[in-house]
Every structure is written in structure tokens, then in C-alpha cells.
């Protein structure tokens, strides 16, 4: 349990006021620690990790596995040429994720908010714990998709398509990133986001299992169509998130000051609305992780702009404080849930040594 507390404390390293160490160095060191801890974990830490280790050793011998994503298989084989120890596997896979993430935060987040961005990354256990501990194929794909998002922001659509197709060779869910073409090329207004929010709310309460089945099959999640809904799929949480989304819609015009900021805000708006649908099935919640990572710069943008617009006013201050409190509560609740339900593939955290 102590290590999970350490993970949450690491982002605050970015707020250390030491003149001899610049924030860029601290950002690098903080992310290096997160990479190191997730890479040096025991082979039992992560629900799917033991299976990935098994197939890694199979690939080392037979150069193939049942995975349809051959990019992941090839990557595993290349790693096995260096070593067949699972620590080497974890190190390289996590590097495929953390290197792009470092570049993405450094490039798109104001340095005074680097600590906030990293805190949001760690505090969402699906972004740090699940991505780097458990869903290894999607971990690789997520790193590549951060490069794809950067290309799309620069309006390099062909390069964006290439990145997405490459990411899909590590996990097919990456194809969902093509949704970004629609999100970022629609002229979004407050009224349009209100409509999307209403539709999302209806999808969260109506019986739509057939739709879930078809979409899950398309993205290669056919085996997940019978999965239970997330623990978050309850009336209280749905109402809380719905209120939060409608507040964002109400103050949408005050959330950004430029087209580059609007790029991330629109992705964040979609990600927030999609949450209401994603909690209906764990497979879709996994897909949402991708959008959450891409939308990571949005919250620092909102935190910065809340001080500039009177229309956001007191809501901006309340939003920022409650949002941080929500993330701390969510992270602590998640870890405590793992502890009290005896999920030994996560708690207690164990190093390989």
C-alpha cells in the first residue's frame, strides 16, 4: 500500500523550489521514477501480466502467438533477442509509453502545470496503474497515439492516419482514435456540446446492450460484450458526472483562448461525455483511457483560463478544487477497493526482487 501512496506523491516533485534543478529535469526524473517502479514490479503484479509474460516466452521460441496484432508480436520477439527476462519486457513496453508521454506533456502543457498534468495521470489508476501494469498491448498503442494526436494538432492528417494504423498493430482499440478526426474538425459550440451531453446521459440509462455488442465486435472486443458494467455504473455516479459535464457545457466558451487550446478542450469534452457511456462496459472504459491520455493537457488549460474569465467566476475556483479532490478520492478509493477485495495481483505492490 505504501508504494501506491508514493506514486501519488511523485508529481509533487515538480513543485520543489530548488534553483539548481529546473522543472524540465524534475519532470524527467519524476516520469523516470514512475517508469522504473512499473517496470521493476513482480511478475504477478497486473491481472493480465502473467499471461503476457507467458506469451513473451512463447514468442521468443516460436516467433508467434495468438495475438492478432502482429506489431506487438514482432516487438516481443525483438525484445527477446536482448533478454527473455520479464523485467526487460516491462522496461521496453513502458518505455514505448513513457517516452511519448514525456514529450507530450513537455510540448503541450505550460511548465507551471507539469505537476498537475502528472498528478492527473497518476491519480487516474486506469491511466498509470492499469496501463503500465496490466494492459500491455494497449500501453504500447497509447504511446504511439500520443504522437498521432500531436500530428493531428498540426493538421498533418496523413501522418496521423499512419500513426493510428501503426498503433492498431499493437492493439486494435487504437482504431477508435479515428474519432478524433470528427471531434477536431467539427465547429463545436456550447449548444452542440449540450446536445452531446444529453445523448450521453440517455445512453447511460437506456438499455443499449445491442449497440454495445456491435461496437465491441468492431473494435475486437467481442469477448467483452458480456462483461459486467463498471463499478461506477450506479445512479449516484451517473448524476455526479452528468452535472459535471453540464457545468463544462455551460462555461464552454470560457475554457479556451486559442485554436490550439480548443483542440484539447474539445477532446476533453468528448472524453467527459463518453465516460457516461463507457461505464456501461469495462471494454469501453479501456477505450476511454486512450482519449483520457490524449486529453491530458486540457485540465491545465482550464485551470489557467479560470482566472481570466469572469463568466467562469466562482465556478472556476470550485471546479478546480473539487476536481482535484475528486481525483484524490477516486485514486484512494480504487486502491482501498483492491485491498479490501484481496486483489493480490495489485495489492500489496511487490518488486521482482
Coordinates of C-alpha atoms in Angstrom, one line a residue, residues 129-351:
X129 CA -1.6 1.6 -12.8
X130 CA -3.8 -0.2 -15.4
X131 CA -2.0 1.0 -18.5
X132 CA 1.6 0.2 -17.3
X133 CA 0.8 -2.8 -15.1
X134 CA -1.8 -4.7 -16.9
X135 CA -2.9 -3.8 -20.5
X136 CA 0.5 -4.1 -22.2
X137 CA -0.7 -4.1 -25.8
X138 CA -2.8 -1.0 -25.2
X139 CA 0.1 0.5 -23.3
X140 CA 2.2 0.4 -26.5
X141 CA -0.6 1.6 -28.7
X142 CA -1.3 4.5 -26.3
X143 CA 2.2 5.8 -26.6
X144 CA 2.0 5.8 -30.4
X145 CA -1.4 7.5 -30.3
X146 CA 0.1 10.4 -28.4
X147 CA 2.3 11.0 -31.5
X148 CA -0.8 10.7 -33.6
X149 CA -2.6 13.3 -31.6
X150 CA 0.4 15.7 -32.0
X151 CA 0.3 15.2 -35.7
X152 CA -3.4 15.9 -35.8
X153 CA -2.9 19.1 -33.8
X154 CA -0.5 20.3 -36.5
X155 CA -3.1 19.3 -39.1
X156 CA -0.9 16.5 -40.6
X157 CA -3.7 14.2 -41.3
X158 CA -1.8 11.6 -43.4
X159 CA 0.8 11.3 -40.7
X160 CA -2.0 11.0 -38.1
X161 CA -3.5 8.1 -40.1
X162 CA -0.1 6.4 -40.3
X163 CA 0.4 6.6 -36.6
X164 CA -3.1 5.3 -35.8
X165 CA -2.7 2.3 -38.2
X166 CA 0.7 1.6 -36.6
X167 CA -0.8 1.7 -33.1
X168 CA -3.6 -0.7 -34.2
X169 CA -0.8 -3.3 -34.8
X170 CA -0.3 -3.2 -31.1
X171 CA -4.0 -3.1 -30.0
X172 CA -7.0 -2.8 -32.3
X173 CA -8.7 -0.4 -29.9
X174 CA -6.4 2.3 -31.4
X175 CA -8.7 2.5 -34.4
X176 CA -11.1 4.3 -32.1
X177 CA -8.7 7.3 -32.4
X178 CA -10.1 7.9 -35.9
X179 CA -13.0 9.5 -33.9
X180 CA -10.6 12.4 -33.3
X181 CA -10.9 13.4 -37.0
X182 CA -14.6 14.1 -36.3
X183 CA -14.1 15.7 -32.9
X184 CA -11.4 18.1 -34.0
X185 CA -13.0 19.1 -37.4
X186 CA -16.5 19.9 -36.2
X187 CA -17.1 23.6 -35.3
X188 CA -18.1 22.9 -31.7
X189 CA -20.3 25.3 -29.9
X190 CA -21.8 25.3 -26.4
X191 CA -25.2 24.3 -27.8
X192 CA -23.7 21.3 -29.7
X193 CA -21.9 20.0 -26.6
X194 CA -25.2 20.3 -24.6
X195 CA -26.8 18.0 -27.2
X196 CA -23.9 15.5 -27.0
X197 CA -24.1 15.6 -23.2
X198 CA -27.9 14.9 -23.3
X199 CA -27.4 12.0 -25.7
X200 CA -24.6 10.6 -23.5
X201 CA -26.8 10.8 -20.4
X202 CA -29.5 8.9 -22.2
X203 CA -27.0 6.3 -23.3
X204 CA -26.0 5.9 -19.7
X205 CA -29.5 4.9 -18.5
X206 CA -31.2 3.3 -21.5
X207 CA -31.0 -0.5 -22.4
X208 CA -28.5 -0.4 -25.2
X209 CA -26.7 -3.8 -25.0
X210 CA -27.2 -4.4 -28.7
X211 CA -25.3 -1.2 -29.6
X212 CA -22.5 -2.1 -27.1
X213 CA -22.2 -5.6 -28.7
X214 CA -21.8 -4.3 -32.3
X215 CA -19.3 -1.6 -31.4
X216 CA -17.3 -4.1 -29.2
X217 CA -17.2 -6.6 -32.0
X218 CA -15.9 -3.9 -34.4
X219 CA -13.0 -3.0 -32.2
X220 CA -12.1 -6.6 -31.5
X221 CA -13.7 -6.7 -28.0
X222 CA -16.2 -9.4 -28.9
X223 CA -15.2 -11.4 -25.8
X224 CA -16.0 -8.5 -23.6
X225 CA -19.6 -8.0 -24.6
X226 CA -20.9 -10.0 -21.7
X227 CA -18.6 -8.2 -19.2
X228 CA -20.4 -6.5 -16.4
X229 CA -20.6 -2.8 -16.2
X230 CA -18.0 -0.8 -14.3
X231 CA -18.5 -0.4 -10.6
X232 CA -19.0 3.3 -11.4
X233 CA -22.2 2.4 -13.2
X234 CA -24.6 3.5 -10.5
X235 CA -27.2 6.3 -10.3
X236 CA -25.2 8.5 -7.9
X237 CA -22.1 8.5 -10.0
X238 CA -24.1 9.0 -13.2
X239 CA -25.8 12.1 -11.7
X240 CA -22.4 13.4 -10.4
X241 CA -20.7 13.1 -13.8
X242 CA -23.8 14.4 -15.7
X243 CA -23.8 17.5 -13.5
X244 CA -20.0 17.9 -14.1
X245 CA -20.4 17.6 -17.9
X246 CA -23.3 20.1 -18.0
X247 CA -21.2 22.6 -16.0
X248 CA -18.5 22.2 -18.6
X249 CA -21.0 22.8 -21.3
X250 CA -22.4 25.9 -19.6
X251 CA -19.0 27.5 -19.4
X252 CA -17.5 26.0 -22.6
X253 CA -16.6 29.4 -24.2
X254 CA -14.5 30.3 -21.2
X255 CA -12.4 27.2 -21.3
X256 CA -10.0 28.1 -24.1
X257 CA -8.4 31.2 -25.6
X258 CA -7.0 29.9 -28.9
X259 CA -7.5 27.2 -31.5
X260 CA -4.7 25.1 -30.1
X261 CA -6.3 25.2 -26.7
X262 CA -9.7 24.4 -28.2
X263 CA -8.2 21.3 -29.8
X264 CA -7.6 19.8 -26.4
X265 CA -10.7 21.1 -24.8
X266 CA -12.9 19.5 -27.4
X267 CA -11.2 16.2 -26.9
X268 CA -11.7 16.6 -23.2
X269 CA -15.4 17.4 -23.7
X270 CA -15.8 14.3 -25.7
X271 CA -13.9 12.2 -23.2
X272 CA -16.1 13.5 -20.4
X273 CA -19.3 12.8 -22.3
X274 CA -18.0 9.4 -23.4
X275 CA -17.5 8.4 -19.7
X276 CA -21.2 8.2 -19.2
X277 CA -21.4 5.5 -22.0
X278 CA -18.1 3.8 -21.1
X279 CA -19.1 2.9 -17.6
X280 CA -21.7 0.5 -19.1
X281 CA -18.9 -1.9 -20.1
X282 CA -15.3 -2.3 -18.9
X283 CA -14.2 -2.8 -22.5
X284 CA -15.3 0.7 -23.4
X285 CA -13.8 2.1 -20.3
X286 CA -10.5 0.8 -21.6
X287 CA -11.0 2.6 -24.9
X288 CA -11.8 5.8 -22.9
X289 CA -8.3 5.5 -21.3
X290 CA -6.8 6.4 -24.7
X291 CA -8.9 9.6 -25.0
X292 CA -8.1 10.5 -21.4
X293 CA -4.4 10.4 -22.1
X294 CA -4.8 12.5 -25.3
X295 CA -6.9 15.0 -23.4
X296 CA -4.4 15.3 -20.5
X297 CA -3.4 18.9 -21.4
X298 CA -7.0 20.1 -21.2
X299 CA -7.3 20.4 -17.5
X300 CA -4.2 22.5 -17.1
X301 CA -5.6 24.8 -19.8
X302 CA -8.9 25.1 -17.9
X303 CA -7.0 25.8 -14.6
X304 CA -5.1 28.6 -16.3
X305 CA -8.1 30.2 -18.0
X306 CA -10.4 30.1 -15.0
X307 CA -8.6 33.1 -13.7
X308 CA -9.1 35.2 -16.9
X309 CA -12.8 35.0 -17.4
X310 CA -15.4 36.4 -15.1
X311 CA -18.1 34.3 -16.8
X312 CA -16.4 31.2 -15.2
X313 CA -16.0 33.1 -12.0
X314 CA -16.5 31.3 -8.7
X315 CA -17.4 28.1 -10.7
X316 CA -13.8 28.0 -11.9
X317 CA -12.4 28.1 -8.4
X318 CA -14.9 25.5 -7.2
X319 CA -14.3 23.3 -10.2
X320 CA -10.6 23.2 -9.7
X321 CA -10.7 22.4 -6.1
X322 CA -13.4 19.8 -6.4
X323 CA -11.8 18.3 -9.4
X324 CA -8.5 17.7 -7.5
X325 CA -10.4 16.4 -4.5
X326 CA -12.4 14.0 -6.8
X327 CA -9.1 12.6 -8.3
X328 CA -7.5 12.0 -4.9
X329 CA -10.7 10.4 -3.7
X330 CA -11.0 8.2 -6.8
X331 CA -7.4 7.0 -6.6
X332 CA -7.6 6.3 -2.8
X333 CA -11.0 4.5 -3.2
X334 CA -9.6 2.4 -6.1
X335 CA -6.6 1.2 -4.1
X336 CA -8.6 0.6 -1.0
X337 CA -11.1 -1.4 -3.1
X338 CA -8.2 -3.6 -4.4
X339 CA -7.0 -4.0 -0.8
X340 CA -10.3 -4.9 0.8
X341 CA -11.3 -7.3 -2.0
X342 CA -7.9 -9.0 -1.7
X343 CA -6.8 -8.3 -5.3
X344 CA -3.4 -9.8 -4.8
X345 CA -2.3 -9.1 -8.4
X346 CA -2.2 -5.5 -7.4
X347 CA -2.0 -5.2 -3.6
X348 CA 0.4 -5.3 -2.0
X349 CA 2.8 -3.9 -4.6
X350 CA 5.8 -6.2 -5.0
X351 CA 9.2 -5.6 -6.8

